[in-house]
Coordinates of C-alpha atoms in Angstrom, one line a residue:
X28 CA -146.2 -112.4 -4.2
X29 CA -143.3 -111.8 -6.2
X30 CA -140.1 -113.7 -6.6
X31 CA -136.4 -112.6 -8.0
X32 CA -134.2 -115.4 -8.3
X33 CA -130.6 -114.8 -8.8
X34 CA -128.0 -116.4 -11.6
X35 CA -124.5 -116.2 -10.6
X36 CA -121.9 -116.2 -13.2
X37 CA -118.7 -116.6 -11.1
X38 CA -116.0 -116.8 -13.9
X39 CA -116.7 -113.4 -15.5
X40 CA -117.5 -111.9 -12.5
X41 CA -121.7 -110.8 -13.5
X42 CA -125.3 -111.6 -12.2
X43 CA -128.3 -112.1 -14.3
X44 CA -131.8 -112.4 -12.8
X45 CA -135.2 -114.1 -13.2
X46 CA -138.2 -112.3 -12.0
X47 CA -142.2 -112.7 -11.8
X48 CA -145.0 -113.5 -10.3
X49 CA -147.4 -116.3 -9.7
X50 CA -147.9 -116.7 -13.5
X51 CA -145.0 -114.9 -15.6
X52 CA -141.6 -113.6 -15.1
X53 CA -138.7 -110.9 -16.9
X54 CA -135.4 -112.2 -17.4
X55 CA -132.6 -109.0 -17.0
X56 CA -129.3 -109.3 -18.4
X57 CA -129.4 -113.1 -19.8
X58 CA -126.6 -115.2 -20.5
X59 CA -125.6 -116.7 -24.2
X60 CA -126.3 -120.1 -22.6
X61 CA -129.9 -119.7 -21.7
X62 CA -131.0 -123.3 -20.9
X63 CA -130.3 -121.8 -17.2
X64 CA -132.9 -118.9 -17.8
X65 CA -135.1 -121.8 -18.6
X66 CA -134.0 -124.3 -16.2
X67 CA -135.3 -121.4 -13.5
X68 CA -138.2 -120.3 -15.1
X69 CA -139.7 -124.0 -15.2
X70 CA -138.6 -124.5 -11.4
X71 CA -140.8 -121.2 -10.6
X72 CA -143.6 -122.8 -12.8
X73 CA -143.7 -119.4 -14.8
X74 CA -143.5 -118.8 -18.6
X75 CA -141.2 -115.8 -19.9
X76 CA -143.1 -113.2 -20.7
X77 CA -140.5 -110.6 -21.0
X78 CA -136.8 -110.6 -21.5
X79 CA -134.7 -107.3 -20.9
X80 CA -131.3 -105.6 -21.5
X81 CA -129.8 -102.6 -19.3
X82 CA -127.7 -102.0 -22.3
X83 CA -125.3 -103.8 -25.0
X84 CA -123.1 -105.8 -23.0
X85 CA -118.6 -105.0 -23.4
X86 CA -117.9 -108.2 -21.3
X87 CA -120.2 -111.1 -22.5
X88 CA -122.3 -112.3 -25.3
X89 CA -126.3 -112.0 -24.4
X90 CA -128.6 -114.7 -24.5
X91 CA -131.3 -112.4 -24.9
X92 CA -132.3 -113.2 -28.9
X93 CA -132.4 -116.6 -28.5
X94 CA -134.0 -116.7 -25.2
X95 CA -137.2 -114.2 -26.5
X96 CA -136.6 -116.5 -29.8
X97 CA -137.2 -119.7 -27.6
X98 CA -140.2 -118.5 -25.0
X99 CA -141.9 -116.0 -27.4
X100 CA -141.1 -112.9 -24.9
X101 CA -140.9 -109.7 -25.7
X102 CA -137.5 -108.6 -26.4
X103 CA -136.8 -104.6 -25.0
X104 CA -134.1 -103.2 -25.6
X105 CA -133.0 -99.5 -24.9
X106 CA -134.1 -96.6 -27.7
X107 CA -131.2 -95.6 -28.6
X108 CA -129.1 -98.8 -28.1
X109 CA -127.6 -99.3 -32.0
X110 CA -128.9 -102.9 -32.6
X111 CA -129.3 -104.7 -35.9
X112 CA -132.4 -106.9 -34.6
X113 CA -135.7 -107.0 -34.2
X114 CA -137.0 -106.0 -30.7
X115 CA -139.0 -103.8 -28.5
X116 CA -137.9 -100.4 -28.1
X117 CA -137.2 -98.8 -24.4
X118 CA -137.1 -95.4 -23.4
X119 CA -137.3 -93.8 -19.9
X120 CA -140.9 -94.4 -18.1
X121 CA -141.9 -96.6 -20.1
X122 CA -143.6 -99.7 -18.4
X123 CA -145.0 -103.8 -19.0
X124 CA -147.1 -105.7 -16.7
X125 CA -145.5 -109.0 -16.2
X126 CA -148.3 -110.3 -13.9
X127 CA -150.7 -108.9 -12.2
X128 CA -150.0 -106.1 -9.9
X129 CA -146.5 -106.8 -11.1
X130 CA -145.2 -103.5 -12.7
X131 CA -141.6 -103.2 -14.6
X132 CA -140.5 -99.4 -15.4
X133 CA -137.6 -98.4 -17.4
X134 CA -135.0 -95.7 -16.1
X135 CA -132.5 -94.3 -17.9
X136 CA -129.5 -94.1 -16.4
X137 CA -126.8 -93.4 -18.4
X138 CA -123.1 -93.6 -17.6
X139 CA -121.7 -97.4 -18.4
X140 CA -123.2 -96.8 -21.5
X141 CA -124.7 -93.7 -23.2
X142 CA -128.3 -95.6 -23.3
X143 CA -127.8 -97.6 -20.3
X144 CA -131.3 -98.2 -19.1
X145 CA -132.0 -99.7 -15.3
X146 CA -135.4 -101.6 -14.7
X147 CA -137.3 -101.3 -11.4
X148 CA -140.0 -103.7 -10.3
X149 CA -143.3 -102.5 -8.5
X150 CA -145.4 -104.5 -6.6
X151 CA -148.9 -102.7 -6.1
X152 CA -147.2 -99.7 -6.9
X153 CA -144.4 -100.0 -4.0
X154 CA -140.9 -100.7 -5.6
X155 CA -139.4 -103.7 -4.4
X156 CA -136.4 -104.1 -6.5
X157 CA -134.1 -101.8 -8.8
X158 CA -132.1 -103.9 -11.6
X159 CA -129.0 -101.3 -12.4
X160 CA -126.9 -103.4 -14.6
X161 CA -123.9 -101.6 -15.0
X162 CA -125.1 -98.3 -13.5
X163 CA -125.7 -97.9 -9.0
X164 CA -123.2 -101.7 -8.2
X165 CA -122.7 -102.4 -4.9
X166 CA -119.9 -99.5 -3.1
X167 CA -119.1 -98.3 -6.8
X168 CA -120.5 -97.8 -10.6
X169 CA -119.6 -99.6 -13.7
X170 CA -117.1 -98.0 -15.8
X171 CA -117.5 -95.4 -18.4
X172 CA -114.7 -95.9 -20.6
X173 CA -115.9 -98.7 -22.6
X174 CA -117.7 -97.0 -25.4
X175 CA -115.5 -94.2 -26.8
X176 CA -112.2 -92.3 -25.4
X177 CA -113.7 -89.2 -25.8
X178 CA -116.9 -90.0 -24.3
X179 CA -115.6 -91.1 -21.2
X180 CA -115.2 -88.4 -19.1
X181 CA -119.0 -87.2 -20.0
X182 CA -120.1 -90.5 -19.4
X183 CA -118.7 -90.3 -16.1
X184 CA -120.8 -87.7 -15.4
X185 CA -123.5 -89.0 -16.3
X186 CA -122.6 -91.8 -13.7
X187 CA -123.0 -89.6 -10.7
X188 CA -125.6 -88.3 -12.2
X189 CA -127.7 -91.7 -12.5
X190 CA -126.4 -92.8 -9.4
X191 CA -128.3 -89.7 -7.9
X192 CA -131.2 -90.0 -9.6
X193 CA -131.9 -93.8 -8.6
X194 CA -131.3 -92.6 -5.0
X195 CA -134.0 -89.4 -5.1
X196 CA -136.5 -91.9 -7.0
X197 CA -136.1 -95.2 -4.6
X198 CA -136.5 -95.3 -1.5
X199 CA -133.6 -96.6 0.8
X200 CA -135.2 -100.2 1.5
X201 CA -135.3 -101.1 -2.9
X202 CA -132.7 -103.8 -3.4
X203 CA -130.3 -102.5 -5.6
X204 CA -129.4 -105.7 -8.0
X205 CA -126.9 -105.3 -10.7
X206 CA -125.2 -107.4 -13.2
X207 CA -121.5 -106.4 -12.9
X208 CA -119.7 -105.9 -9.8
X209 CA -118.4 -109.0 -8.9
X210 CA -115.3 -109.8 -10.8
X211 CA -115.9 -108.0 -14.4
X212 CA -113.8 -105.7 -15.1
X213 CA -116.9 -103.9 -16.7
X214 CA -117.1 -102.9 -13.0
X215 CA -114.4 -99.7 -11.8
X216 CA -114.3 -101.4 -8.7
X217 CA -114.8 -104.6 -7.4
X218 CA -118.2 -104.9 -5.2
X219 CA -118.3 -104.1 -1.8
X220 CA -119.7 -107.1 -0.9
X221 CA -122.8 -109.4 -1.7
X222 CA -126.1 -107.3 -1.5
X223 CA -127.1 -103.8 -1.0
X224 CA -130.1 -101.4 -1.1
X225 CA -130.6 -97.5 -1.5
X226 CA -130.1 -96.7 1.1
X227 CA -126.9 -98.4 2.2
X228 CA -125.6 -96.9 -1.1
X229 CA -126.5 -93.6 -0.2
X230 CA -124.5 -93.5 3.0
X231 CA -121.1 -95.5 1.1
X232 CA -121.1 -94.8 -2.7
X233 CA -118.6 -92.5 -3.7
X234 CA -121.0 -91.4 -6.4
X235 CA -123.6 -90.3 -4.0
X236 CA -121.2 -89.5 -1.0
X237 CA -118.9 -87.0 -3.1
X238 CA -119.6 -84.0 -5.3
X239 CA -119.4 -84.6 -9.3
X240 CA -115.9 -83.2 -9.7
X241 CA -113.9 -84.9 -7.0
X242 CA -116.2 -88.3 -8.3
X243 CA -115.2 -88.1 -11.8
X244 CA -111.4 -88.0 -11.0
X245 CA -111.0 -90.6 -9.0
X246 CA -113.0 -92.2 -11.2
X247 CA -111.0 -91.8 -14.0
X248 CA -107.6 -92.2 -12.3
X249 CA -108.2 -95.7 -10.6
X250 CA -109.5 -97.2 -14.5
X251 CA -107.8 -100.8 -15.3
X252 CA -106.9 -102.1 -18.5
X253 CA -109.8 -103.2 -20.6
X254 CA -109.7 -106.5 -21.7
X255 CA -108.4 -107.2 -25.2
X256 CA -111.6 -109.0 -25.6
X257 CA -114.1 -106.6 -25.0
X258 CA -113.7 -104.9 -28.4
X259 CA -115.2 -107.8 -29.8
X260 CA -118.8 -108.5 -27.2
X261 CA -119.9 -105.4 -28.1
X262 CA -120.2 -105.5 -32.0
X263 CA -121.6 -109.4 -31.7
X264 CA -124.1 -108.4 -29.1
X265 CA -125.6 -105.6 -31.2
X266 CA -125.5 -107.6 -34.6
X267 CA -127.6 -110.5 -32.3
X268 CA -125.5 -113.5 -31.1
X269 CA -126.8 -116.6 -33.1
X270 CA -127.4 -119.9 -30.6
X271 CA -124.7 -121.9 -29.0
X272 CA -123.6 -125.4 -29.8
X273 CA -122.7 -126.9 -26.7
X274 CA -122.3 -130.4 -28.0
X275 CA -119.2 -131.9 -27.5
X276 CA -115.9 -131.6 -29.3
X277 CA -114.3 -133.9 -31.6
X278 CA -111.7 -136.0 -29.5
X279 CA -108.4 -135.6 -30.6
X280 CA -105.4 -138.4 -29.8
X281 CA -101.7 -137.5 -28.7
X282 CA -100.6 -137.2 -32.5
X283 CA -103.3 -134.4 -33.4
X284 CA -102.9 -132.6 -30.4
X285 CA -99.0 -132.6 -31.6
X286 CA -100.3 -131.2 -34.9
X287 CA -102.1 -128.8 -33.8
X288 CA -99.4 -127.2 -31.3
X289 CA -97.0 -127.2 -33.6
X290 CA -99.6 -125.0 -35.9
X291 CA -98.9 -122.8 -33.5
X292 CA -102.6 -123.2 -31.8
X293 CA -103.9 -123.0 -28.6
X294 CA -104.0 -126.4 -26.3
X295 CA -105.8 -125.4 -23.1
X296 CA -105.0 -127.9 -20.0
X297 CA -108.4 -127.0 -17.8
X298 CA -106.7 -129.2 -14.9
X299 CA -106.2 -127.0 -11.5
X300 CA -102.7 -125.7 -11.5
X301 CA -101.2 -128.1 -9.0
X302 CA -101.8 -131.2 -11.4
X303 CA -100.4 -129.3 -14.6
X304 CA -97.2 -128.2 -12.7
X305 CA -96.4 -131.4 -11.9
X306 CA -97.1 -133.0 -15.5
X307 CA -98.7 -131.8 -19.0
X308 CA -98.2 -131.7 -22.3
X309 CA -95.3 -129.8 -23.6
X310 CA -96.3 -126.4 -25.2
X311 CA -100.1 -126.3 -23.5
X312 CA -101.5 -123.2 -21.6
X313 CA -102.4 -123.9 -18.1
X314 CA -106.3 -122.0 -17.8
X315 CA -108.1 -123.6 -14.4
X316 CA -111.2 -124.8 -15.3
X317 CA -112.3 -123.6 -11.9
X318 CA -110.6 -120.2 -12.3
X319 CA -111.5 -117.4 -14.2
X320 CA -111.4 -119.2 -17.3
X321 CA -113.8 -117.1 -19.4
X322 CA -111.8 -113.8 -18.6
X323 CA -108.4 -114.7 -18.9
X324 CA -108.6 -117.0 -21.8
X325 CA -110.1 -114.8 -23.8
X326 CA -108.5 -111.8 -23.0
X327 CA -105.1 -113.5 -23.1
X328 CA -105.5 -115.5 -26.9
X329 CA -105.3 -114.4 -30.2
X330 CA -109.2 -113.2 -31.0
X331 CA -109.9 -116.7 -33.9
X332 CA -106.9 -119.0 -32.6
X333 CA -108.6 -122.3 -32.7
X334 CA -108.3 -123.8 -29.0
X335 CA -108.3 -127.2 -28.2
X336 CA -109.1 -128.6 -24.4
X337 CA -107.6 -130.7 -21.8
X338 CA -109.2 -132.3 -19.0
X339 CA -109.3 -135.0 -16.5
X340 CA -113.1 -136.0 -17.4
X341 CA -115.8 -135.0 -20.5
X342 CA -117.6 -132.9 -17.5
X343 CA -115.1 -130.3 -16.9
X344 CA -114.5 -129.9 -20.7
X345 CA -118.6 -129.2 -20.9
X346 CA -118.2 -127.1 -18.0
X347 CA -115.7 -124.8 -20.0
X348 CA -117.7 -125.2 -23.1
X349 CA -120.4 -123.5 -21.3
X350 CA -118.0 -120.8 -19.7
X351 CA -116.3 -120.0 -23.4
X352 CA -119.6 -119.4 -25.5
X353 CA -120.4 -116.6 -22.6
X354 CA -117.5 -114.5 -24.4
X355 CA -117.8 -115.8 -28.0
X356 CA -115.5 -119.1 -28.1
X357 CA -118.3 -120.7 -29.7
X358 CA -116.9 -124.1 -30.6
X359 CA -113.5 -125.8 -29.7
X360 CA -111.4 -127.3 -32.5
X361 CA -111.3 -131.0 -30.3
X362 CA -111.1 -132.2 -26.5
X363 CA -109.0 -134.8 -24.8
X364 CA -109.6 -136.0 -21.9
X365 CA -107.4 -138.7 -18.9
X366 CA -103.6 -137.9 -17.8
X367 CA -101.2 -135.9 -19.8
X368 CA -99.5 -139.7 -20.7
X369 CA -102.4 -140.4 -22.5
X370 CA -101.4 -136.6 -24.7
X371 CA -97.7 -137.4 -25.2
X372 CA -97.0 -138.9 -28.2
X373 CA -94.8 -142.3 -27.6
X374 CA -91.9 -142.2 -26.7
X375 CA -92.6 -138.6 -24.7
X376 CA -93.0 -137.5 -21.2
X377 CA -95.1 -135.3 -19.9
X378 CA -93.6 -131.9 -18.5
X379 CA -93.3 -130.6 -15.6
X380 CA -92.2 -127.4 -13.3
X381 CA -91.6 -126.9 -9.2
X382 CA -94.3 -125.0 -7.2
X383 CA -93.0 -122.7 -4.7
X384 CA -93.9 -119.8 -1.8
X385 CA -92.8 -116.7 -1.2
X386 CA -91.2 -118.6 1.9
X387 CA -89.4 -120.6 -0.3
X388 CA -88.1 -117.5 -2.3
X389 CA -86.6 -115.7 0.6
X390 CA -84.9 -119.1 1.9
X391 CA -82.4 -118.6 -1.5
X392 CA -79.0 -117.5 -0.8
X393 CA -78.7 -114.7 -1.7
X394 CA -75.7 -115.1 -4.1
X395 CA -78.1 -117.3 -6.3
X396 CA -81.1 -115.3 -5.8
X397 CA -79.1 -112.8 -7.8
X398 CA -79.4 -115.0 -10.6
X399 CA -83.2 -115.1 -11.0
X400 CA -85.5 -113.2 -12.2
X401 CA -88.6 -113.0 -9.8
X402 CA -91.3 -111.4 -12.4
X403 CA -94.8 -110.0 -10.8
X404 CA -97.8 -110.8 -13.1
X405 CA -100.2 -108.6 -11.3
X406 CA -102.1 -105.3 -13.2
X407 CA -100.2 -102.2 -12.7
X408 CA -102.8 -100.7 -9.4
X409 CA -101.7 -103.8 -6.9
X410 CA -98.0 -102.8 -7.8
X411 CA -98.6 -99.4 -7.1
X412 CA -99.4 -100.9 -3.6
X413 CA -96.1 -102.9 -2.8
X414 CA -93.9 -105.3 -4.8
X415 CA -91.2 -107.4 -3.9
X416 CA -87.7 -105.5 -4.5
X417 CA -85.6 -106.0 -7.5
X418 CA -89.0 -107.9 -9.6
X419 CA -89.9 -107.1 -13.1
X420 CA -93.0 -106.6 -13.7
X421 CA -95.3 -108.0 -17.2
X422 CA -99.0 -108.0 -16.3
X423 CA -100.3 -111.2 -17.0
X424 CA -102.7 -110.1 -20.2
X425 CA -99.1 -108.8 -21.5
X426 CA -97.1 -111.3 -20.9
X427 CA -98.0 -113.5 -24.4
X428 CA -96.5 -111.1 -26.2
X429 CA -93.7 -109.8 -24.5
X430 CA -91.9 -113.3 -23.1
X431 CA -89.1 -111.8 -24.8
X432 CA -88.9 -109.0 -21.9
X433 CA -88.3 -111.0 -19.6
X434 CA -84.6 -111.0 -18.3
X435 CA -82.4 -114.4 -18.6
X436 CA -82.4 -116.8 -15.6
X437 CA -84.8 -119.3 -13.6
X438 CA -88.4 -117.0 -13.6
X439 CA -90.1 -117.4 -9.7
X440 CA -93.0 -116.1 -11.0
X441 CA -95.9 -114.8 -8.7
X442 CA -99.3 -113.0 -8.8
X443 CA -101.7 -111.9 -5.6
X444 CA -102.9 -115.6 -5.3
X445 CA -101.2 -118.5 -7.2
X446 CA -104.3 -118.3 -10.6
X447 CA -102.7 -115.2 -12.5
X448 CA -98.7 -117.0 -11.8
X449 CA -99.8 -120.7 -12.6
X450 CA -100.7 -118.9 -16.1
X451 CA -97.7 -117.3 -16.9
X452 CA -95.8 -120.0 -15.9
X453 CA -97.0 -122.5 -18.2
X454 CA -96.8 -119.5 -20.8
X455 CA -93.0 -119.0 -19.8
X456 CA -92.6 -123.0 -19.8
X457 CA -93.9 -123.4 -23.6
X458 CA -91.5 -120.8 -24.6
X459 CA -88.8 -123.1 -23.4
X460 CA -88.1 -120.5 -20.1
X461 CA -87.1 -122.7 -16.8
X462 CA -89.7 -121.6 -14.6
X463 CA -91.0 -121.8 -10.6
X464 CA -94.8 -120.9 -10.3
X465 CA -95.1 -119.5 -6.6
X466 CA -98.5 -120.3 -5.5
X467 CA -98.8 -118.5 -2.4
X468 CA -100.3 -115.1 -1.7
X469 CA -98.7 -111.7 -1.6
X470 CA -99.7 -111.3 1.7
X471 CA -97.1 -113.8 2.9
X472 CA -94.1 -112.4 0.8
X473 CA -93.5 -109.5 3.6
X474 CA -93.8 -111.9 6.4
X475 CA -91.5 -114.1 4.9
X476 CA -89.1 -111.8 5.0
X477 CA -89.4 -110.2 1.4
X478 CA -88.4 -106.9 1.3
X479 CA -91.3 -104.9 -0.3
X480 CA -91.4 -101.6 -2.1
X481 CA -94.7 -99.4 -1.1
X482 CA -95.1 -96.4 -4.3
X483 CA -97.8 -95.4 -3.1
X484 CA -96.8 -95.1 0.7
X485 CA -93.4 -93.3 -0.5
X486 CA -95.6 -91.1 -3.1
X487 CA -97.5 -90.0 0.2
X488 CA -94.7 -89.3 2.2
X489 CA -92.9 -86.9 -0.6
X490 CA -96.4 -85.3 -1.0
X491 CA -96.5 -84.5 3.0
X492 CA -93.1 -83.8 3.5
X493 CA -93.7 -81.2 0.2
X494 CA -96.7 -80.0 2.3
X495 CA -94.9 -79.2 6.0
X496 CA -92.3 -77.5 3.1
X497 CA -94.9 -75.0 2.5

């Protein structure tokens, strides 16, 4: 009987998977901290036997050399996947027995990637599980325009494409199981929800619902910004990630944290937004440990800033350690731990900003509401939905650099859920910027009596009054 356990990666948004028989398993997609891969393997009683990539990863570091390194699997790779490491060759078709009656088969299915490659498992010769990495995710397809500008329209194609084949070759009961889809933004949509098969695919993916043409534009058109950290997984995947050093950091007192701030470095509070609002270190980022840490951190700093972390215990620094080598922030340059008066050199107080709802913002007077600047960190396609009139608007992964944008006057500012805003705030509070972090979700600004902008409902209304015109 075979087993497929799932690893869930919340923070970067990706699933990797363990999968075997009585006797030996494949691990798909591994992460750089493989002690998990492991961990699972030695729970199942199985030994490694073979350890696989869909393709070379834009979003996160692989595990996969030192996890073949480790067990003594067999490394495959895709063919035509540019690698500078030793490894097994894939092309399409080809198979391995990982135990018996336990068949793996390769199938190319380009479109994330030019040699993106899914895996599907047979049992007896009866699939019973289709691993599409960044090809067939669950209600969409993973993106196409991480490779090359001028590729991406062709690899587009080649999306619809794949995601037709996979349907004509499974049938509709195959559990469709890929690695993005569930916060990357290696995904062009986020997942429709948990798990899926063939066949519910085939009646709700846009990539087998709609013809090639009307797929590949709306494709295209809804695209997000890439994160600026991407440029860099890519490269370090394909040269082969060394191992990671999760031991921990050196501890640093109030006086080298001062040091290094005023080196212009990064100090990382990992505290949840609430406690950092209402004390921390003057200068320090606010990144929630329990947020999407990986993404934002890295896609927000300075590619080689040395960061130093903050945290209540040793735990939640190992924790982020563990999150951070997953995109290549291998070591950081020391740790503190305790209460923000334990940071502050003596003689210092910790700072310290209001929290705030949307509630809170319409209950201003108006006279004085004229006076602030209520700034909207969300990416450009949830302002094209609504925003709250009279807000500029800085997408959070902009924001670093362009503090100087943002108008004169107390900053109320606000994201979809209270993460993206606690962020920016403590960005806008190290620049010296008086600053309210509203920690509430859009949802409530209309309610409270907001008035919204809708782009996209006014865009509609032009387009079918334009219509009845004709």
């Amino acid at each position: 009987m075979f087993f497929v356990d799932t690893l869930e990666f919340e923070g970067l948004g990706n699933r990797s998977y363990l999968a075997g028989g009585r006797a030996a398993a494949v691990a798909i997609d591994p992460p750089r901290d493989v002690d998990r891969v492991v961990a699972a393997a030695a729970r199942r009683g199985v030994r490694i036997a073979y350890v696989v990539e869909t393709h070379v990863h834009n979003d996160y570091v692989t595990g996969g050399p030192e996890l073949a390194r480790i067990t003594g699997a067999r490394y495959l790779v895709p063919a035509d996947a540019a690698v500078a490491f030793t490894r097994t060759p894939v092309a399409d078709g080809d198979t391995v027995l990982v135990d018996e009656d336990l068949v793996l088969r390769a199938v190319a299915t380009p479109g994330h990637t030019p040699h993106h490659t899914s895996y599907v498992l047979a049992e007896s010769g009866r699939d019973v599980a289709a691993f599409t990495g960044g090809s067939l995710l669950i209600g969409t397809v993973g993106r196409p325009d991480l490779v090359e500008p001028r590729l991406t329209e062709r690899l587009a194609r080649a999306q619809h494409a794949s995601a037709h084949r996979l349907a004509a070759e499974l049938a509709d009961e195959v559990p469709v199981l890929p690695t993005h889809g569930f916060g990357s933004f290696c995904s062009s949509a986020q997942a429709e929800g948990d798990a899926t098969t063939i066949g519910a695919e085939r009646r709700s993916n846009d990539a087998l619902t709609k013809d090639v043409d009307t797929f590949v534009a709306e494709l295209l058109a809804g695209l997000e910004d890439v994160p600026a950290y991407y440029a860099h997984m890519a490269p370090a995947n394909a040269a082969g990630p060394a191992p990671v050093d999760l031991t921990p950091p050196r501890p640093a007192d109030a006086e080298e944290l001062a040091r290094r701030l005023a080196a212009g470095e990064w100090v990382v509070d990992l505290r949840n937004r609430v406690a950092f609002a209402a004390g921390h270190l003057a200068g320090s980022f606010n990144f929630e440990g329990e947020g999407k840490l990986a993404t934002y951190l890295a896609w927000l700093i300075p590619w080689g800033k040395p960061v130093t972390l903050l945290a209540e215990t040793p735990e939640q620094v190992a924790d982020a350690q563990r999150e951070l080598v997953r995109v290549g922030i291998d070591r950081p340059a020391a740790a503190a731990t305790g209460t923000p008066e334990g940071w502050v050199r003596d003689g210092e107080k910790p700072r310290s900003f209001p929290r705030a709802t949307f509630a809170d913002l319409a209950a201003v007077p108006e006279k004085e509401r004229r006076d602030l600047v209520v700034l909207d960190v969300r990416r450009g396609s949830e302002r094209a939905e609504a925003y709250v009139e009279g807000s500029v608007h800085v997408p959070i992964h902009e924001l670093h650099g362009r503090v100087g944008d943002v108008p004169p006057g107390v900053v109320w500012v606000h994201c979809a859920g209270g993460m993206r805003a606690a962020i920016a705030a403590s960005l806008l509070d190290a620049a010296g910027r008086d600053v309210v972090a509203v920690d509430d979700r859009f949802d409530a600004a209309a309610p409270a009596g907001l008035p919204l902008i809708r782009p996209e409902s006014a865009a509609r209304e032009r387009r079918d009054s334009d219509d009845r015109a004709l």
